[in-house]
């Protein structure tokens, strides 16, 4: 096996796993993370009610990378010029994703935040909130529970048939039972189209009929993610070995990110 100098860009689950496996095989691996801490979206996921296991995921992957000899550099913004100066043989991009913001009609005075801001408590929300949940996964469920527990009036509007539609039924039902006890109002088949200062507008996903949530202070967008392809696009003329994994390839689950990291780590 030829020993390579490998740069991994992104310290989420995909990047950490790829770096750890490649280093364990004998390659020289440096992982770059732009944030102060490794972890990516898992750092946010662990803050949702009942999701503390994501903290363990990052702890375990970080220890694995450290034990394999990966050099981890945080607070580093990687550029094509930087990669060229390092003279690496292989670049693995695991730059993750950003919150998806759909095109909406937004009136004056509307207060709208994305799920990441809400999970991290970066913004103060009004007392009456609507969560617009497009993916019907853990994010909408967790945000609804988090804010209902803190005394907010919460309406959870999902595009599908029910919140947590993408999750195993026994886990979903347990979460829905908690939301019912907390008084969260569930609105199914709601496709978000716009908002103004006190009303959020939806259309029924099947019939197209108008749906409205009135007397709203804040709208939280749980509309999935968009792949962060910024660095990949900047490397369009890169002639070295380049791999793209994890959410910057296509936003999916942490399990799929780790699997892709494992796969690329064993083949580079």
PDB file of C-alpha atoms in Angstrom:
ATOM      1  CA  UNK A   1       0.000   0.000   0.000  1.00  0.00           C
ATOM      2  CA  UNK A   2       1.253   3.466  -0.911  1.00  0.00           C
ATOM      3  CA  UNK A   3       1.267   5.805   2.094  1.00  0.00           C
ATOM      4  CA  UNK A   4      -0.646   8.969   1.251  1.00  0.00           C
ATOM      5  CA  UNK A   5      -0.866  12.447   2.713  1.00  0.00           C
ATOM      6  CA  UNK A   6      -4.627  12.930   3.156  1.00  0.00           C
ATOM      7  CA  UNK A   7      -6.601  16.047   4.045  1.00  0.00           C
ATOM      8  CA  UNK A   8     -10.107  15.589   5.415  1.00  0.00           C
ATOM      9  CA  UNK A   9     -12.207  18.754   5.421  1.00  0.00           C
ATOM     10  CA  UNK A  10     -15.031  18.643   7.937  1.00  0.00           C
ATOM     11  CA  UNK A  11     -15.163  17.190  11.429  1.00  0.00           C
ATOM     12  CA  UNK A  12     -18.647  15.726  11.519  1.00  0.00           C
ATOM     13  CA  UNK A  13     -19.393  11.986  11.679  1.00  0.00           C
ATOM     14  CA  UNK A  14     -18.443  11.307   8.042  1.00  0.00           C
ATOM     15  CA  UNK A  15     -15.144  13.176   8.183  1.00  0.00           C
ATOM     16  CA  UNK A  16     -14.129  11.770  11.559  1.00  0.00           C
ATOM     17  CA  UNK A  17     -14.792   8.184  10.522  1.00  0.00           C
ATOM     18  CA  UNK A  18     -12.989   8.555   7.203  1.00  0.00           C
ATOM     19  CA  UNK A  19      -9.981  10.144   8.908  1.00  0.00           C
ATOM     20  CA  UNK A  20      -9.806   7.496  11.639  1.00  0.00           C
ATOM     21  CA  UNK A  21     -10.019   4.538   9.271  1.00  0.00           C
ATOM     22  CA  UNK A  22      -7.531   5.987   6.762  1.00  0.00           C
ATOM     23  CA  UNK A  23      -5.031   6.813   9.520  1.00  0.00           C
ATOM     24  CA  UNK A  24      -5.420   3.356  11.067  1.00  0.00           C
ATOM     25  CA  UNK A  25      -4.377   1.928   7.689  1.00  0.00           C
ATOM     26  CA  UNK A  26      -1.128   3.861   7.842  1.00  0.00           C
ATOM     27  CA  UNK A  27      -1.857   7.066   5.928  1.00  0.00           C
ATOM     28  CA  UNK A  28      -0.855  10.504   7.201  1.00  0.00           C
ATOM     29  CA  UNK A  29      -4.191  12.220   7.856  1.00  0.00           C
ATOM     30  CA  UNK A  30      -4.985  15.790   8.838  1.00  0.00           C
ATOM     31  CA  UNK A  31      -8.577  16.744   9.576  1.00  0.00           C
ATOM     32  CA  UNK A  32      -9.648  20.384   9.312  1.00  0.00           C
ATOM     33  CA  UNK A  33     -12.754  21.750  11.029  1.00  0.00           C
ATOM     34  CA  UNK A  34     -13.861  25.380  10.693  1.00  0.00           C
ATOM     35  CA  UNK A  35     -15.720  25.402  14.030  1.00  0.00           C
ATOM     36  CA  UNK A  36     -14.120  25.467  17.484  1.00  0.00           C
ATOM     37  CA  UNK A  37     -15.215  21.844  18.083  1.00  0.00           C
ATOM     38  CA  UNK A  38     -15.518  18.699  16.029  1.00  0.00           C
ATOM     39  CA  UNK A  39     -18.945  17.144  15.750  1.00  0.00           C
ATOM     40  CA  UNK A  40     -20.873  18.934  13.033  1.00  0.00           C
ATOM     41  CA  UNK A  41     -24.651  18.623  13.255  1.00  0.00           C
ATOM     42  CA  UNK A  42     -24.339  15.994  15.980  1.00  0.00           C
ATOM     43  CA  UNK A  43     -23.442  18.803  18.376  1.00  0.00           C
ATOM     44  CA  UNK A  44     -26.878  20.262  17.710  1.00  0.00           C
ATOM     45  CA  UNK A  45     -28.730  16.958  17.673  1.00  0.00           C
ATOM     46  CA  UNK A  46     -27.529  16.109  21.181  1.00  0.00           C
ATOM     47  CA  UNK A  47     -29.306  19.203  22.499  1.00  0.00           C
ATOM     48  CA  UNK A  48     -32.746  17.924  21.520  1.00  0.00           C
ATOM     49  CA  UNK A  49     -34.757  16.183  24.272  1.00  0.00           C
ATOM     50  CA  UNK A  50     -33.847  12.510  24.510  1.00  0.00           C
ATOM     51  CA  UNK A  51     -31.027  12.715  21.933  1.00  0.00           C
ATOM     52  CA  UNK A  52     -27.976  12.931  24.151  1.00  0.00           C
ATOM     53  CA  UNK A  53     -26.555   9.811  22.482  1.00  0.00           C
ATOM     54  CA  UNK A  54     -25.244  12.024  19.695  1.00  0.00           C
ATOM     55  CA  UNK A  55     -22.726  13.413  22.171  1.00  0.00           C
ATOM     56  CA  UNK A  56     -21.462   9.875  22.659  1.00  0.00           C
ATOM     57  CA  UNK A  57     -21.168   9.417  18.907  1.00  0.00           C
ATOM     58  CA  UNK A  58     -18.787  12.347  18.610  1.00  0.00           C
ATOM     59  CA  UNK A  59     -16.842  11.348  21.717  1.00  0.00           C
ATOM     60  CA  UNK A  60     -16.307   7.859  20.324  1.00  0.00           C
ATOM     61  CA  UNK A  61     -15.388   9.013  16.815  1.00  0.00           C
ATOM     62  CA  UNK A  62     -13.036  11.656  18.215  1.00  0.00           C
ATOM     63  CA  UNK A  63     -11.256   9.090  20.354  1.00  0.00           C
ATOM     64  CA  UNK A  64     -11.019   6.722  17.403  1.00  0.00           C
ATOM     65  CA  UNK A  65      -9.426   9.425  15.261  1.00  0.00           C
ATOM     66  CA  UNK A  66      -7.037  10.418  18.028  1.00  0.00           C
ATOM     67  CA  UNK A  67      -5.990   6.813  18.681  1.00  0.00           C
ATOM     68  CA  UNK A  68      -5.318   6.317  14.962  1.00  0.00           C
ATOM     69  CA  UNK A  69      -3.002   9.330  14.892  1.00  0.00           C
ATOM     70  CA  UNK A  70      -5.178  11.820  13.032  1.00  0.00           C
ATOM     71  CA  UNK A  71      -4.019  15.411  13.404  1.00  0.00           C
ATOM     72  CA  UNK A  72      -7.123  17.486  14.105  1.00  0.00           C
ATOM     73  CA  UNK A  73      -7.057  21.227  13.464  1.00  0.00           C
ATOM     74  CA  UNK A  74     -10.087  23.267  14.483  1.00  0.00           C
ATOM     75  CA  UNK A  75     -10.984  26.882  13.624  1.00  0.00           C
ATOM     76  CA  UNK A  76      -9.498  26.421  10.156  1.00  0.00           C
ATOM     77  CA  UNK A  77     -11.208  27.683   7.004  1.00  0.00           C
ATOM     78  CA  UNK A  78      -9.854  25.548   4.165  1.00  0.00           C
ATOM     79  CA  UNK A  79      -9.308  27.076   0.730  1.00  0.00           C
ATOM     80  CA  UNK A  80      -8.040  25.595  -2.556  1.00  0.00           C
ATOM     81  CA  UNK A  81      -4.840  27.615  -2.130  1.00  0.00           C
ATOM     82  CA  UNK A  82      -4.296  26.106   1.296  1.00  0.00           C
ATOM     83  CA  UNK A  83      -4.748  22.574  -0.005  1.00  0.00           C
ATOM     84  CA  UNK A  84      -2.292  23.273  -2.816  1.00  0.00           C
ATOM     85  CA  UNK A  85       0.324  24.520  -0.357  1.00  0.00           C
ATOM     86  CA  UNK A  86      -0.044  21.363   1.759  1.00  0.00           C
ATOM     87  CA  UNK A  87       0.754  19.175  -1.258  1.00  0.00           C
ATOM     88  CA  UNK A  88      -1.689  16.482  -0.223  1.00  0.00           C
ATOM     89  CA  UNK A  89      -2.266  13.370  -2.296  1.00  0.00           C
ATOM     90  CA  UNK A  90      -5.934  12.992  -1.459  1.00  0.00           C
ATOM     91  CA  UNK A  91      -8.689  15.355  -0.356  1.00  0.00           C
ATOM     92  CA  UNK A  92     -11.838  14.044   1.340  1.00  0.00           C
ATOM     93  CA  UNK A  93     -14.603  16.619   1.541  1.00  0.00           C
ATOM     94  CA  UNK A  94     -17.053  16.165   4.407  1.00  0.00           C
ATOM     95  CA  UNK A  95     -18.198  19.768   4.718  1.00  0.00           C
ATOM     96  CA  UNK A  96     -21.756  18.881   5.708  1.00  0.00           C
ATOM     97  CA  UNK A  97     -24.886  20.873   5.006  1.00  0.00           C
ATOM     98  CA  UNK A  98     -26.708  24.073   5.829  1.00  0.00           C
ATOM     99  CA  UNK A  99     -30.363  24.592   6.808  1.00  0.00           C
ATOM    100  CA  UNK A 100     -32.648  24.559   3.790  1.00  0.00           C
ATOM    101  CA  UNK A 101     -34.750  27.679   3.351  1.00  0.00           C
ATOM    102  CA  UNK A 102     -37.575  27.307   0.823  1.00  0.00           C
ATOM    103  CA  UNK A 103     -38.841  30.196  -1.251  1.00  0.00           C
ATOM    104  CA  UNK A 104     -41.566  31.906   0.751  1.00  0.00           C
ATOM    105  CA  UNK A 105     -43.766  34.950   0.629  1.00  0.00           C
ATOM    106  CA  UNK A 106     -42.612  36.891   3.712  1.00  0.00           C
ATOM    107  CA  UNK A 107     -44.467  39.975   4.889  1.00  0.00           C
ATOM    108  CA  UNK A 108     -43.272  42.835   7.061  1.00  0.00           C
ATOM    109  CA  UNK A 109     -42.742  42.055  10.715  1.00  0.00           C
ATOM    110  CA  UNK A 110     -42.475  38.290  10.254  1.00  0.00           C
ATOM    111  CA  UNK A 111     -40.170  36.505  12.709  1.00  0.00           C
ATOM    112  CA  UNK A 112     -38.592  33.452  11.109  1.00  0.00           C
ATOM    113  CA  UNK A 113     -35.669  31.325  12.316  1.00  0.00           C
ATOM    114  CA  UNK A 114     -34.178  28.028  11.216  1.00  0.00           C
ATOM    115  CA  UNK A 115     -34.082  24.872  13.292  1.00  0.00           C
ATOM    116  CA  UNK A 116     -30.348  25.124  13.999  1.00  0.00           C
ATOM    117  CA  UNK A 117     -30.796  28.559  15.568  1.00  0.00           C
ATOM    118  CA  UNK A 118     -33.718  27.292  17.645  1.00  0.00           C
ATOM    119  CA  UNK A 119     -31.907  24.176  18.870  1.00  0.00           C
ATOM    120  CA  UNK A 120     -28.831  26.184  19.839  1.00  0.00           C
ATOM    121  CA  UNK A 121     -30.929  28.878  21.583  1.00  0.00           C
ATOM    122  CA  UNK A 122     -29.282  31.516  19.422  1.00  0.00           C
ATOM    123  CA  UNK A 123     -32.490  33.511  19.116  1.00  0.00           C
ATOM    124  CA  UNK A 124     -35.383  34.358  21.417  1.00  0.00           C
ATOM    125  CA  UNK A 125     -38.732  33.093  20.188  1.00  0.00           C
ATOM    126  CA  UNK A 126     -42.146  34.522  20.948  1.00  0.00           C
ATOM    127  CA  UNK A 127     -44.557  32.711  23.226  1.00  0.00           C
ATOM    128  CA  UNK A 128     -46.681  31.297  20.378  1.00  0.00           C
ATOM    129  CA  UNK A 129     -44.665  29.398  17.772  1.00  0.00           C
ATOM    130  CA  UNK A 130     -45.289  27.318  14.685  1.00  0.00           C
ATOM    131  CA  UNK A 131     -42.761  24.692  13.582  1.00  0.00           C
ATOM    132  CA  UNK A 132     -42.919  23.931   9.859  1.00  0.00           C
ATOM    133  CA  UNK A 133     -41.545  20.392   9.542  1.00  0.00           C
ATOM    134  CA  UNK A 134     -40.865  19.212   6.013  1.00  0.00           C
ATOM    135  CA  UNK A 135     -38.845  16.042   6.714  1.00  0.00           C
ATOM    136  CA  UNK A 136     -41.023  14.563   9.464  1.00  0.00           C
ATOM    137  CA  UNK A 137     -38.010  13.292  11.387  1.00  0.00           C
ATOM    138  CA  UNK A 138     -36.410  13.908  14.784  1.00  0.00           C
ATOM    139  CA  UNK A 139     -35.917  17.633  14.324  1.00  0.00           C
ATOM    140  CA  UNK A 140     -39.556  18.711  14.312  1.00  0.00           C
ATOM    141  CA  UNK A 141     -40.456  16.325  17.125  1.00  0.00           C
ATOM    142  CA  UNK A 142     -37.535  17.445  19.261  1.00  0.00           C
ATOM    143  CA  UNK A 143     -38.131  21.144  18.750  1.00  0.00           C
ATOM    144  CA  UNK A 144     -41.828  20.804  19.570  1.00  0.00           C
ATOM    145  CA  UNK A 145     -41.025  18.993  22.814  1.00  0.00           C
ATOM    146  CA  UNK A 146     -38.226  21.418  23.724  1.00  0.00           C
ATOM    147  CA  UNK A 147     -40.368  24.538  23.379  1.00  0.00           C
ATOM    148  CA  UNK A 148     -43.558  23.052  24.806  1.00  0.00           C
ATOM    149  CA  UNK A 149     -41.583  22.046  27.895  1.00  0.00           C
ATOM    150  CA  UNK A 150     -40.388  25.625  28.269  1.00  0.00           C
ATOM    151  CA  UNK A 151     -43.940  26.977  28.281  1.00  0.00           C
ATOM    152  CA  UNK A 152     -44.455  28.003  24.654  1.00  0.00           C
ATOM    153  CA  UNK A 153     -47.694  27.415  22.795  1.00  0.00           C
ATOM    154  CA  UNK A 154     -46.560  25.093  19.998  1.00  0.00           C
ATOM    155  CA  UNK A 155     -48.151  24.067  16.730  1.00  0.00           C
ATOM    156  CA  UNK A 156     -46.241  21.451  14.727  1.00  0.00           C
ATOM    157  CA  UNK A 157     -47.207  21.555  11.054  1.00  0.00           C
ATOM    158  CA  UNK A 158     -45.834  18.631   9.032  1.00  0.00           C
ATOM    159  CA  UNK A 159     -45.850  18.084   5.292  1.00  0.00           C
ATOM    160  CA  UNK A 160     -46.501  14.351   5.722  1.00  0.00           C
ATOM    161  CA  UNK A 161     -49.137  12.317   7.488  1.00  0.00           C
ATOM    162  CA  UNK A 162     -47.723  12.769  10.985  1.00  0.00           C
ATOM    163  CA  UNK A 163     -44.644  14.001  12.854  1.00  0.00           C
ATOM    164  CA  UNK A 164     -41.826  11.473  12.943  1.00  0.00           C
ATOM    165  CA  UNK A 165     -43.108   9.728   9.828  1.00  0.00           C
ATOM    166  CA  UNK A 166     -39.507   8.806   8.881  1.00  0.00           C
ATOM    167  CA  UNK A 167     -38.802   7.204  12.291  1.00  0.00           C
ATOM    168  CA  UNK A 168     -39.575   3.678  13.531  1.00  0.00           C
ATOM    169  CA  UNK A 169     -43.194   3.467  14.693  1.00  0.00           C
ATOM    170  CA  UNK A 170     -42.524   2.448  18.298  1.00  0.00           C
ATOM    171  CA  UNK A 171     -40.122   5.373  18.772  1.00  0.00           C
ATOM    172  CA  UNK A 172     -42.411   7.803  16.936  1.00  0.00           C
ATOM    173  CA  UNK A 173     -45.460   6.822  18.973  1.00  0.00           C
ATOM    174  CA  UNK A 174     -43.610   7.357  22.231  1.00  0.00           C
ATOM    175  CA  UNK A 175     -42.579  10.839  21.094  1.00  0.00           C
ATOM    176  CA  UNK A 176     -46.091  11.693  19.901  1.00  0.00           C
ATOM    177  CA  UNK A 177     -47.523  10.641  23.246  1.00  0.00           C
ATOM    178  CA  UNK A 178     -45.232  13.133  24.968  1.00  0.00           C
ATOM    179  CA  UNK A 179     -46.294  15.907  22.595  1.00  0.00           C
ATOM    180  CA  UNK A 180     -49.956  15.152  23.272  1.00  0.00           C
ATOM    181  CA  UNK A 181     -49.428  15.433  27.021  1.00  0.00           C
ATOM    182  CA  UNK A 182     -47.602  18.725  26.483  1.00  0.00           C
ATOM    183  CA  UNK A 183     -50.529  20.140  24.495  1.00  0.00           C
ATOM    184  CA  UNK A 184     -48.737  20.435  21.141  1.00  0.00           C
ATOM    185  CA  UNK A 185     -51.184  20.920  18.269  1.00  0.00           C
ATOM    186  CA  UNK A 186     -50.405  18.700  15.260  1.00  0.00           C
ATOM    187  CA  UNK A 187     -51.285  19.846  11.726  1.00  0.00           C
ATOM    188  CA  UNK A 188     -50.712  17.197   9.016  1.00  0.00           C
ATOM    189  CA  UNK A 189     -50.392  17.630   5.234  1.00  0.00           C
ATOM    190  CA  UNK A 190     -49.242  21.245   5.636  1.00  0.00           C
ATOM    191  CA  UNK A 191     -46.949  22.646   2.953  1.00  0.00           C
ATOM    192  CA  UNK A 192     -45.474  26.011   3.949  1.00  0.00           C
ATOM    193  CA  UNK A 193     -45.959  28.887   1.507  1.00  0.00           C
ATOM    194  CA  UNK A 194     -45.495  32.118   3.487  1.00  0.00           C
ATOM    195  CA  UNK A 195     -45.974  34.224   6.593  1.00  0.00           C
ATOM    196  CA  UNK A 196     -46.507  37.742   7.827  1.00  0.00           C
ATOM    197  CA  UNK A 197     -46.308  39.435  11.219  1.00  0.00           C
ATOM    198  CA  UNK A 198     -48.826  37.146  12.945  1.00  0.00           C
ATOM    199  CA  UNK A 199     -49.977  34.452  10.495  1.00  0.00           C
ATOM    200  CA  UNK A 200     -48.277  31.468   8.836  1.00  0.00           C
ATOM    201  CA  UNK A 201     -49.778  30.285   5.543  1.00  0.00           C
ATOM    202  CA  UNK A 202     -49.826  26.690   4.346  1.00  0.00           C
ATOM    203  CA  UNK A 203     -51.558  24.744   1.624  1.00  0.00           C
ATOM    204  CA  UNK A 204     -52.868  21.225   2.068  1.00  0.00           C
ATOM    205  CA  UNK A 205     -50.255  18.938   0.511  1.00  0.00           C
ATOM    206  CA  UNK A 206     -52.903  16.787  -1.184  1.00  0.00           C
ATOM    207  CA  UNK A 207     -55.866  19.028  -1.965  1.00  0.00           C
ATOM    208  CA  UNK A 208     -54.091  22.371  -2.290  1.00  0.00           C
ATOM    209  CA  UNK A 209     -56.639  24.005   0.007  1.00  0.00           C
ATOM    210  CA  UNK A 210     -55.509  26.940   2.141  1.00  0.00           C
ATOM    211  CA  UNK A 211     -54.430  26.344   5.735  1.00  0.00           C
ATOM    212  CA  UNK A 212     -53.613  29.152   8.164  1.00  0.00           C
ATOM    213  CA  UNK A 213     -52.094  29.402  11.611  1.00  0.00           C
ATOM    214  CA  UNK A 214     -53.091  32.719  13.155  1.00  0.00           C
ATOM    215  CA  UNK A 215     -51.830  34.539  16.234  1.00  0.00           C
ATOM    216  CA  UNK A 216     -48.216  33.434  15.679  1.00  0.00           C
ATOM    217  CA  UNK A 217     -45.152  35.145  17.153  1.00  0.00           C
ATOM    218  CA  UNK A 218     -42.378  33.051  15.580  1.00  0.00           C
ATOM    219  CA  UNK A 219     -41.984  30.503  12.786  1.00  0.00           C
ATOM    220  CA  UNK A 220     -39.296  27.822  13.085  1.00  0.00           C
ATOM    221  CA  UNK A 221     -38.173  26.223   9.831  1.00  0.00           C
ATOM    222  CA  UNK A 222     -37.415  22.512  10.019  1.00  0.00           C
ATOM    223  CA  UNK A 223     -37.171  22.173   6.265  1.00  0.00           C
ATOM    224  CA  UNK A 224     -34.281  19.755   5.903  1.00  0.00           C
ATOM    225  CA  UNK A 225     -30.802  20.598   4.673  1.00  0.00           C
ATOM    226  CA  UNK A 226     -28.916  21.682   1.582  1.00  0.00           C
ATOM    227  CA  UNK A 227     -25.519  20.197   0.769  1.00  0.00           C
ATOM    228  CA  UNK A 228     -22.640  22.603   1.404  1.00  0.00           C
ATOM    229  CA  UNK A 229     -20.823  22.365  -1.943  1.00  0.00           C
ATOM    230  CA  UNK A 230     -18.894  25.631  -1.663  1.00  0.00           C
ATOM    231  CA  UNK A 231     -15.417  24.110  -1.431  1.00  0.00           C
ATOM    232  CA  UNK A 232     -16.232  21.359  -3.922  1.00  0.00           C
ATOM    233  CA  UNK A 233     -17.186  23.994  -6.496  1.00  0.00           C
ATOM    234  CA  UNK A 234     -13.974  25.902  -5.788  1.00  0.00           C
ATOM    235  CA  UNK A 235     -12.018  22.713  -6.470  1.00  0.00           C
ATOM    236  CA  UNK A 236     -13.551  22.157  -9.907  1.00  0.00           C
ATOM    237  CA  UNK A 237     -10.085  22.313 -11.514  1.00  0.00           C
ATOM    238  CA  UNK A 238      -8.384  20.212  -8.844  1.00  0.00           C
ATOM    239  CA  UNK A 239      -6.404  17.424 -10.527  1.00  0.00           C
ATOM    240  CA  UNK A 240      -5.627  15.315  -7.461  1.00  0.00           C
ATOM    241  CA  UNK A 241      -7.665  12.558  -5.871  1.00  0.00           C
ATOM    242  CA  UNK A 242     -10.896  14.034  -4.534  1.00  0.00           C
ATOM    243  CA  UNK A 243     -13.767  12.356  -2.690  1.00  0.00           C
ATOM    244  CA  UNK A 244     -17.045  13.848  -1.454  1.00  0.00           C
ATOM    245  CA  UNK A 245     -18.895  12.135   1.401  1.00  0.00           C
ATOM    246  CA  UNK A 246     -21.622  12.724   3.954  1.00  0.00           C
ATOM    247  CA  UNK A 247     -24.131  15.548   3.843  1.00  0.00           C
ATOM    248  CA  UNK A 248     -22.137  17.645   1.366  1.00  0.00           C
ATOM    249  CA  UNK A 249     -22.788  14.831  -1.116  1.00  0.00           C
ATOM    250  CA  UNK A 250     -26.436  14.412  -0.102  1.00  0.00           C
ATOM    251  CA  UNK A 251     -27.986  15.261   3.302  1.00  0.00           C
ATOM    252  CA  UNK A 252     -28.971  12.068   5.114  1.00  0.00           C
ATOM    253  CA  UNK A 253     -28.657  10.435   8.518  1.00  0.00           C
ATOM    254  CA  UNK A 254     -25.665  10.193  10.845  1.00  0.00           C
ATOM    255  CA  UNK A 255     -25.607   6.433  10.306  1.00  0.00           C
ATOM    256  CA  UNK A 256     -25.221   6.884   6.563  1.00  0.00           C
ATOM    257  CA  UNK A 257     -22.519   9.508   7.079  1.00  0.00           C
ATOM    258  CA  UNK A 258     -20.489   7.158   9.285  1.00  0.00           C
ATOM    259  CA  UNK A 259     -20.906   4.329   6.784  1.00  0.00           C
ATOM    260  CA  UNK A 260     -19.632   6.500   3.943  1.00  0.00           C
ATOM    261  CA  UNK A 261     -16.684   7.570   6.062  1.00  0.00           C
ATOM    262  CA  UNK A 262     -15.868   3.930   6.716  1.00  0.00           C
ATOM    263  CA  UNK A 263     -16.150   3.049   3.040  1.00  0.00           C
ATOM    264  CA  UNK A 264     -13.873   5.814   1.797  1.00  0.00           C
ATOM    265  CA  UNK A 265     -11.409   5.320   4.647  1.00  0.00           C
ATOM    266  CA  UNK A 266     -10.904   1.699   3.604  1.00  0.00           C
ATOM    267  CA  UNK A 267     -10.382   2.477  -0.092  1.00  0.00           C
ATOM    268  CA  UNK A 268      -8.155   5.581  -0.289  1.00  0.00           C
TER     269      UNK A 268
END
